[in-house]
PDB file of C-alpha atoms in Angstrom:
ATOM      1  CA  MET X   1     132.916 -93.060  51.694  1.00  0.00           C
ATOM      2  CA  GLY X   2     135.040 -90.467  52.923  1.00  0.00           C
ATOM      3  CA  VAL X   3     133.628 -86.723  53.915  1.00  0.00           C
ATOM      4  CA  CYS X   4     134.418 -84.338  50.739  1.00  0.00           C
ATOM      5  CA  LYS X   5     134.122 -80.961  52.328  1.00  0.00           C
ATOM      6  CA  THR X   6     133.719 -77.388  50.441  1.00  0.00           C
ATOM      7  CA  LEU X   7     136.985 -75.127  51.959  1.00  0.00           C
ATOM      8  CA  THR X   8     136.141 -72.078  50.372  1.00  0.00           C
ATOM      9  CA  SER X   9     134.046 -71.073  46.977  1.00  0.00           C
ATOM     10  CA  ASP X  10     134.742 -68.333  44.348  1.00  0.00           C
ATOM     11  CA  THR X  11     134.977 -69.380  40.676  1.00  0.00           C
ATOM     12  CA  ARG X  12     137.163 -71.793  39.786  1.00  0.00           C
ATOM     13  CA  ARG X  13     136.713 -75.914  41.519  1.00  0.00           C
ATOM     14  CA  ALA X  14     140.071 -77.498  42.303  1.00  0.00           C
ATOM     15  CA  LEU X  15     139.604 -81.205  44.477  1.00  0.00           C
ATOM     16  CA  VAL X  16     142.324 -82.552  46.559  1.00  0.00           C
ATOM     17  CA  VAL X  17     142.005 -86.090  45.740  1.00  0.00           C
ATOM     18  CA  ARG X  18     144.291 -87.167  48.743  1.00  0.00           C
ATOM     19  CA  GLY X  19     145.221 -90.747  51.141  1.00  0.00           C
ATOM     20  CA  GLY X  20     146.876 -94.055  50.825  1.00  0.00           C
ATOM     21  CA  TRP X  21     149.923 -94.070  53.178  1.00  0.00           C
ATOM     22  CA  ASP X  22     150.648 -91.751  55.572  1.00  0.00           C
ATOM     23  CA  GLY X  23     154.476 -91.588  54.912  1.00  0.00           C
ATOM     24  CA  HIS X  24     153.953 -89.103  52.624  1.00  0.00           C
ATOM     25  CA  GLN X  25     151.620 -86.943  54.820  1.00  0.00           C
ATOM     26  CA  PRO X  26     148.618 -86.774  52.252  1.00  0.00           C
ATOM     27  CA  VAL X  27     146.646 -84.151  54.302  1.00  0.00           C
ATOM     28  CA  THR X  28     149.338 -82.144  55.756  1.00  0.00           C
ATOM     29  CA  ILE X  29     151.330 -81.154  52.889  1.00  0.00           C
ATOM     30  CA  SER X  30     148.257 -80.868  50.618  1.00  0.00           C
ATOM     31  CA  ASP X  31     146.774 -78.643  53.321  1.00  0.00           C
ATOM     32  CA  THR X  32     149.598 -76.169  52.767  1.00  0.00           C
ATOM     33  CA  PHE X  33     148.739 -75.444  49.427  1.00  0.00           C
ATOM     34  CA  VAL X  34     144.778 -74.835  50.054  1.00  0.00           C
ATOM     35  CA  PRO X  35     146.016 -71.044  51.237  1.00  0.00           C
ATOM     36  CA  TYR X  36     147.388 -71.110  47.582  1.00  0.00           C
ATOM     37  CA  LEU X  37     144.248 -71.915  45.646  1.00  0.00           C
ATOM     38  CA  LYS X  38     141.736 -69.772  47.507  1.00  0.00           C
ATOM     39  CA  LYS X  39     144.344 -66.886  46.351  1.00  0.00           C
ATOM     40  CA  HIS X  40     143.913 -67.221  43.484  1.00  0.00           C
ATOM     41  CA  GLY X  41     140.119 -67.656  43.089  1.00  0.00           C
ATOM     42  CA  PHE X  42     140.350 -71.582  43.288  1.00  0.00           C
ATOM     43  CA  THR X  43     136.711 -73.900  45.207  1.00  0.00           C
ATOM     44  CA  VAL X  44     139.296 -75.822  47.319  1.00  0.00           C
ATOM     45  CA  GLU X  45     137.731 -79.519  48.165  1.00  0.00           C
ATOM     46  CA  THR X  46     139.154 -82.119  49.623  1.00  0.00           C
ATOM     47  CA  SER X  47     137.985 -86.119  49.362  1.00  0.00           C
ATOM     48  CA  GLU X  48     139.811 -88.825  51.022  1.00  0.00           C
ATOM     49  CA  ASP X  49     138.216 -91.796  49.476  1.00  0.00           C
ATOM     50  CA  LEU X  50     139.032 -92.647  45.593  1.00  0.00           C
ATOM     51  CA  ALA X  51     134.907 -93.247  45.244  1.00  0.00           C
ATOM     52  CA  VAL X  52     134.726 -89.220  44.412  1.00  0.00           C
ATOM     53  CA  TYR X  53     136.682 -90.667  40.834  1.00  0.00           C
ATOM     54  CA  GLU X  54     133.061 -92.488  40.239  1.00  0.00           C
ATOM     55  CA  ASP X  55     131.280 -88.901  40.779  1.00  0.00           C
ATOM     56  CA  THR X  56     131.445 -88.134  36.445  1.00  0.00           C
ATOM     57  CA  GLU X  57     129.817 -84.347  37.259  1.00  0.00           C
ATOM     58  CA  ARG X  58     132.109 -83.419  40.003  1.00  0.00           C
ATOM     59  CA  LEU X  59     134.830 -84.239  37.617  1.00  0.00           C
ATOM     60  CA  THR X  60     133.592 -82.634  34.343  1.00  0.00           C
ATOM     61  CA  ALA X  61     132.957 -79.630  36.532  1.00  0.00           C
ATOM     62  CA  THR X  62     136.321 -79.262  38.700  1.00  0.00           C
ATOM     63  CA  ASP X  63     139.415 -77.178  37.191  1.00  0.00           C
ATOM     64  CA  LEU X  64     142.101 -78.920  38.701  1.00  0.00           C
ATOM     65  CA  VAL X  65     142.288 -82.158  40.377  1.00  0.00           C
ATOM     66  CA  VAL X  66     145.081 -81.959  42.865  1.00  0.00           C
ATOM     67  CA  GLN X  67     146.386 -85.947  43.906  1.00  0.00           C
ATOM     68  CA  CYS X  68     148.612 -86.523  47.196  1.00  0.00           C
ATOM     69  CA  TRP X  69     147.981 -90.389  47.303  1.00  0.00           C
ATOM     70  CA  THR X  70     150.529 -92.933  47.386  1.00  0.00           C
ATOM     71  CA  MET X  71     149.945 -96.745  46.302  1.00  0.00           C
ATOM     72  CA  GLY X  72     146.425 -97.956  46.758  1.00  0.00           C
ATOM     73  CA  THR X  73     144.348 -99.210  44.170  1.00  0.00           C
ATOM     74  CA  ILE X  74     142.137 -97.360  41.587  1.00  0.00           C
ATOM     75  CA  THR X  75     139.603 -99.351  39.556  1.00  0.00           C
ATOM     76  CA  ARG X  76     138.935 -99.642  36.328  1.00  0.00           C
ATOM     77  CA  GLU X  77     135.695 -97.079  36.372  1.00  0.00           C
ATOM     78  CA  GLN X  78     137.652 -94.882  38.404  1.00  0.00           C
ATOM     79  CA  ARG X  79     141.193 -94.775  36.337  1.00  0.00           C
ATOM     80  CA  ASP X  80     138.416 -94.093  33.252  1.00  0.00           C
ATOM     81  CA  ASN X  81     136.413 -91.057  34.773  1.00  0.00           C
ATOM     82  CA  LEU X  82     139.605 -89.364  35.826  1.00  0.00           C
ATOM     83  CA  ALA X  83     141.445 -89.778  32.398  1.00  0.00           C
ATOM     84  CA  ALA X  84     138.076 -88.881  30.125  1.00  0.00           C
ATOM     85  CA  ALA X  85     137.870 -85.907  32.462  1.00  0.00           C
ATOM     86  CA  VAL X  86     141.517 -84.645  31.932  1.00  0.00           C
ATOM     87  CA  ARG X  87     141.300 -85.490  28.289  1.00  0.00           C
ATOM     88  CA  ALA X  88     137.711 -82.981  28.441  1.00  0.00           C
ATOM     89  CA  GLY X  89     139.329 -80.241  29.590  1.00  0.00           C
ATOM     90  CA  THR X  90     140.046 -80.692  33.598  1.00  0.00           C
ATOM     91  CA  GLY X  91     143.578 -79.893  34.712  1.00  0.00           C
ATOM     92  CA  LEU X  92     145.751 -82.540  36.973  1.00  0.00           C
ATOM     93  CA  ALA X  93     148.632 -82.062  39.231  1.00  0.00           C
ATOM     94  CA  GLY X  94     150.736 -83.400  41.963  1.00  0.00           C
ATOM     95  CA  TRP X  95     153.936 -84.525  43.634  1.00  0.00           C
ATOM     96  CA  HIS X  96     156.583 -87.115  44.215  1.00  0.00           C
ATOM     97  CA  GLY X  97     154.453 -90.505  45.607  1.00  0.00           C
ATOM     98  CA  GLY X  98     151.303 -88.881  45.870  1.00  0.00           C
ATOM     99  CA  ILE X  99     151.179 -88.888  41.342  1.00  0.00           C
ATOM    100  CA  VAL X 100     154.278 -91.235  40.399  1.00  0.00           C
ATOM    101  CA  ASP X 101     153.798 -94.260  43.189  1.00  0.00           C
ATOM    102  CA  SER X 102     150.129 -94.127  42.488  1.00  0.00           C
ATOM    103  CA  PHE X 103     147.889 -96.952  41.279  1.00  0.00           C
ATOM    104  CA  HIS X 104     149.928 -99.857  39.398  1.00  0.00           C
ATOM    105  CA  ASP X 105     146.961-101.276  37.955  1.00  0.00           C
ATOM    106  CA  HIS X 106     145.029-100.225  35.154  1.00  0.00           C
ATOM    107  CA  GLY X 107     147.712 -98.496  32.977  1.00  0.00           C
ATOM    108  CA  TYR X 108     146.724 -95.404  35.240  1.00  0.00           C
ATOM    109  CA  HIS X 109     150.715 -94.588  34.517  1.00  0.00           C
ATOM    110  CA  LEU X 110     149.440 -93.709  31.044  1.00  0.00           C
ATOM    111  CA  LEU X 111     148.361 -90.665  32.333  1.00  0.00           C
ATOM    112  CA  THR X 112     150.604 -88.952  34.652  1.00  0.00           C
ATOM    113  CA  GLY X 113     153.166 -90.050  31.782  1.00  0.00           C
ATOM    114  CA  GLY X 114     155.874 -91.074  34.148  1.00  0.00           C
ATOM    115  CA  LYS X 115     156.026 -93.961  36.897  1.00  0.00           C
ATOM    116  CA  PHE X 116     157.983 -94.137  40.276  1.00  0.00           C
ATOM    117  CA  VAL X 117     160.187 -97.373  40.106  1.00  0.00           C
ATOM    118  CA  MET X 118     163.067 -96.800  43.044  1.00  0.00           C
ATOM    119  CA  HIS X 119     165.156 -94.557  45.263  1.00  0.00           C
ATOM    120  CA  PRO X 120     168.070 -94.832  46.628  1.00  0.00           C
ATOM    121  CA  PRO X 121     167.479 -95.665  50.293  1.00  0.00           C
ATOM    122  CA  GLY X 122     166.565 -93.010  53.298  1.00  0.00           C
ATOM    123  CA  PHE X 123     167.675 -89.066  52.308  1.00  0.00           C
ATOM    124  CA  HIS X 124     170.691 -88.250  51.016  1.00  0.00           C
ATOM    125  CA  ASP X 125     171.914 -84.991  49.111  1.00  0.00           C
ATOM    126  CA  HIS X 126     171.361 -83.993  45.356  1.00  0.00           C
ATOM    127  CA  THR X 127     170.463 -81.835  42.912  1.00  0.00           C
ATOM    128  CA  TYR X 128     168.416 -80.775  39.976  1.00  0.00           C
ATOM    129  CA  GLN X 129     169.311 -79.275  37.011  1.00  0.00           C
ATOM    130  CA  LEU X 130     166.464 -76.857  35.158  1.00  0.00           C
ATOM    131  CA  SER X 131     166.034 -77.621  31.526  1.00  0.00           C
ATOM    132  CA  PRO X 132     167.414 -75.071  29.319  1.00  0.00           C
ATOM    133  CA  ASP X 133     165.040 -75.791  26.678  1.00  0.00           C
ATOM    134  CA  HIS X 134     162.251 -74.705  28.643  1.00  0.00           C
ATOM    135  CA  ALA X 135     163.671 -71.657  29.865  1.00  0.00           C
ATOM    136  CA  ASP X 136     161.250 -70.116  29.314  1.00  0.00           C
ATOM    137  CA  HIS X 137     157.835 -72.559  30.720  1.00  0.00           C
ATOM    138  CA  PRO X 138     155.627 -70.486  32.783  1.00  0.00           C
ATOM    139  CA  VAL X 139     156.449 -73.694  35.768  1.00  0.00           C
ATOM    140  CA  ILE X 140     160.027 -72.821  35.263  1.00  0.00           C
ATOM    141  CA  ALA X 141     160.719 -69.024  33.804  1.00  0.00           C
ATOM    142  CA  GLY X 142     162.978 -66.846  35.999  1.00  0.00           C
ATOM    143  CA  LEU X 143     164.443 -69.871  38.213  1.00  0.00           C
ATOM    144  CA  GLY X 144     167.451 -71.769  39.533  1.00  0.00           C
ATOM    145  CA  ASP X 145     169.143 -75.419  39.486  1.00  0.00           C
ATOM    146  CA  PHE X 146     168.601 -76.579  43.084  1.00  0.00           C
ATOM    147  CA  ALA X 147     169.993 -78.784  46.086  1.00  0.00           C
ATOM    148  CA  ILE X 148     168.337 -80.669  48.405  1.00  0.00           C
ATOM    149  CA  HIS X 149     168.274 -83.250  51.063  1.00  0.00           C
ATOM    150  CA  SER X 150     165.512 -86.053  50.466  1.00  0.00           C
ATOM    151  CA  GLU X 151     164.549 -88.842  48.195  1.00  0.00           C
ATOM    152  CA  GLN X 152     165.609 -88.884  44.447  1.00  0.00           C
ATOM    153  CA  TYR X 153     163.048 -90.937  42.284  1.00  0.00           C
ATOM    154  CA  TRP X 154     164.450 -93.031  39.714  1.00  0.00           C
ATOM    155  CA  VAL X 155     161.460 -92.938  36.675  1.00  0.00           C
ATOM    156  CA  LEU X 156     160.203 -94.353  34.051  1.00  0.00           C
ATOM    157  CA  THR X 157     158.701 -91.673  31.878  1.00  0.00           C
ATOM    158  CA  ASP X 158     156.392 -91.714  28.713  1.00  0.00           C
ATOM    159  CA  PRO X 159     158.211 -89.862  25.206  1.00  0.00           C
ATOM    160  CA  HIS X 160     155.510 -87.897  25.309  1.00  0.00           C
ATOM    161  CA  ILE X 161     156.066 -85.560  28.175  1.00  0.00           C
ATOM    162  CA  ASP X 162     157.826 -81.680  28.573  1.00  0.00           C
ATOM    163  CA  VAL X 163     160.489 -82.447  31.159  1.00  0.00           C
ATOM    164  CA  LEU X 164     161.715 -79.134  32.802  1.00  0.00           C
ATOM    165  CA  ALA X 165     164.003 -80.125  34.779  1.00  0.00           C
ATOM    166  CA  THR X 166     165.741 -83.420  36.028  1.00  0.00           C
ATOM    167  CA  THR X 167     167.900 -85.299  38.518  1.00  0.00           C
ATOM    168  CA  THR X 168     171.021 -87.031  37.959  1.00  0.00           C
ATOM    169  CA  PHE X 169     172.260 -90.243  39.698  1.00  0.00           C
ATOM    170  CA  PRO X 170     176.338 -91.270  39.525  1.00  0.00           C
ATOM    171  CA  VAL X 171     177.599 -94.213  38.694  1.00  0.00           C
ATOM    172  CA  ASP X 172     176.939 -97.566  41.306  1.00  0.00           C
ATOM    173  CA  ASP X 173     177.548-101.306  41.382  1.00  0.00           C
ATOM    174  CA  LEU X 174     174.682-101.606  38.839  1.00  0.00           C
ATOM    175  CA  HIS X 175     174.947 -98.813  35.884  1.00  0.00           C
ATOM    176  CA  ASP X 176     178.913 -98.354  34.101  1.00  0.00           C
ATOM    177  CA  ARG X 177     177.485 -93.914  33.667  1.00  0.00           C
ATOM    178  CA  PRO X 178     175.323 -91.582  35.204  1.00  0.00           C
ATOM    179  CA  ALA X 179     171.679 -91.391  34.664  1.00  0.00           C
ATOM    180  CA  VAL X 180     169.805 -88.059  34.520  1.00  0.00           C
ATOM    181  CA  ILE X 181     166.256 -88.935  35.189  1.00  0.00           C
ATOM    182  CA  PRO X 182     163.380 -86.287  34.480  1.00  0.00           C
ATOM    183  CA  ALA X 183     161.931 -84.968  37.655  1.00  0.00           C
ATOM    184  CA  VAL X 184     159.807 -81.992  37.049  1.00  0.00           C
ATOM    185  CA  TRP X 185     157.653 -81.781  33.702  1.00  0.00           C
ATOM    186  CA  THR X 186     154.215 -81.402  32.015  1.00  0.00           C
ATOM    187  CA  ARG X 187     151.939 -82.881  29.032  1.00  0.00           C
ATOM    188  CA  THR X 188     148.819 -82.693  27.420  1.00  0.00           C
ATOM    189  CA  TRP X 189     145.512 -85.406  27.640  1.00  0.00           C
ATOM    190  CA  GLY X 190     143.331 -84.697  25.079  1.00  0.00           C
ATOM    191  CA  ALA X 191     142.313 -81.196  25.533  1.00  0.00           C
ATOM    192  CA  GLY X 192     143.668 -80.990  29.519  1.00  0.00           C
ATOM    193  CA  ARG X 193     147.075 -80.822  31.393  1.00  0.00           C
ATOM    194  CA  VAL X 194     148.751 -82.820  33.368  1.00  0.00           C
ATOM    195  CA  PHE X 195     152.032 -81.044  35.657  1.00  0.00           C
ATOM    196  CA  VAL X 196     154.184 -84.272  37.770  1.00  0.00           C
ATOM    197  CA  SER X 197     157.240 -83.139  40.038  1.00  0.00           C
ATOM    198  CA  THR X 198     158.870 -86.214  42.180  1.00  0.00           C
ATOM    199  CA  VAL X 199     159.981 -84.170  44.704  1.00  0.00           C
ATOM    200  CA  GLY X 200     158.551 -83.507  48.169  1.00  0.00           C
ATOM    201  CA  HIS X 201     158.738 -86.906  50.080  1.00  0.00           C
ATOM    202  CA  LYS X 202     158.369 -84.344  53.609  1.00  0.00           C
ATOM    203  CA  PRO X 203     156.647 -80.806  54.173  1.00  0.00           C
ATOM    204  CA  ASP X 204     160.154 -79.063  54.605  1.00  0.00           C
ATOM    205  CA  ASP X 205     161.092 -80.338  51.005  1.00  0.00           C
ATOM    206  CA  PHE X 206     158.369 -77.665  50.313  1.00  0.00           C
ATOM    207  CA  LYS X 207     160.729 -74.506  52.454  1.00  0.00           C
ATOM    208  CA  VAL X 208     162.959 -74.609  49.235  1.00  0.00           C
ATOM    209  CA  PRO X 209     162.019 -72.186  47.416  1.00  0.00           C
ATOM    210  CA  GLN X 210     162.287 -73.612  43.805  1.00  0.00           C
ATOM    211  CA  VAL X 211     160.336 -76.734  45.348  1.00  0.00           C
ATOM    212  CA  ARG X 212     158.141 -74.709  46.261  1.00  0.00           C
ATOM    213  CA  ALA X 213     157.332 -71.977  43.295  1.00  0.00           C
ATOM    214  CA  ILE X 214     157.141 -75.187  41.272  1.00  0.00           C
ATOM    215  CA  THR X 215     154.447 -76.966  42.380  1.00  0.00           C
ATOM    216  CA  GLU X 216     152.742 -73.730  43.016  1.00  0.00           C
ATOM    217  CA  ARG X 217     153.221 -72.883  39.404  1.00  0.00           C
ATOM    218  CA  GLY X 218     152.859 -76.085  38.299  1.00  0.00           C
ATOM    219  CA  LEU X 219     148.789 -76.109  39.811  1.00  0.00           C
ATOM    220  CA  LEU X 220     148.276 -73.083  38.427  1.00  0.00           C
ATOM    221  CA  TRP X 221     149.495 -73.994  35.181  1.00  0.00           C
ATOM    222  CA  ALA X 222     147.985 -77.365  34.990  1.00  0.00           C
ATOM    223  CA  SER X 223     144.170 -76.000  35.593  1.00  0.00           C
ATOM    224  CA  ARG X 224     141.664 -75.288  33.259  1.00  0.00           C
TER     225      ARG X 224
END
């Protein structure tokens, strides 16, 4: 079993669950958000073992689960415990493959509201458009559209999400018109909140001010 360690202490509790495919640098990137969470009054624990999702008492006492675990396999019990904790009020948040390219089994993506399907080869320049219908949402309020050189995710999504930003795929050999794909969204799951951003393949993606701000705000928004 992996080590679960406390990094600081205060009033609210965050649990960072990280692992899976190393290409998304789950430890390196998730560590960059720990100081931000500490600054906002969280006790932060990390776990590099999905067995933490078998500890229902810990999940119930957690205000925010930050998941950064690409691919891998989750058991039905682990999935059910996580979903039950969110339904009871624990927040869930994550970015890129760490939340939407995780655990393609046991209906996990019903919880996240979206599922990774593909991305064009390599990195390329593309843009993200913020939703004018949600311009006053605390995750994106005051921010503008932005461009990035990174992976662009094509995802399938649940209609019961609030889409805060989209990205557009151009016409290609398979599609005769552009495709507007959700890229940042929020949803509720019972009493809990879920935040997802599909941006964040590599550390320097978070040097784009809007990416950093949206992710940080999303963590706070999702938390109980």
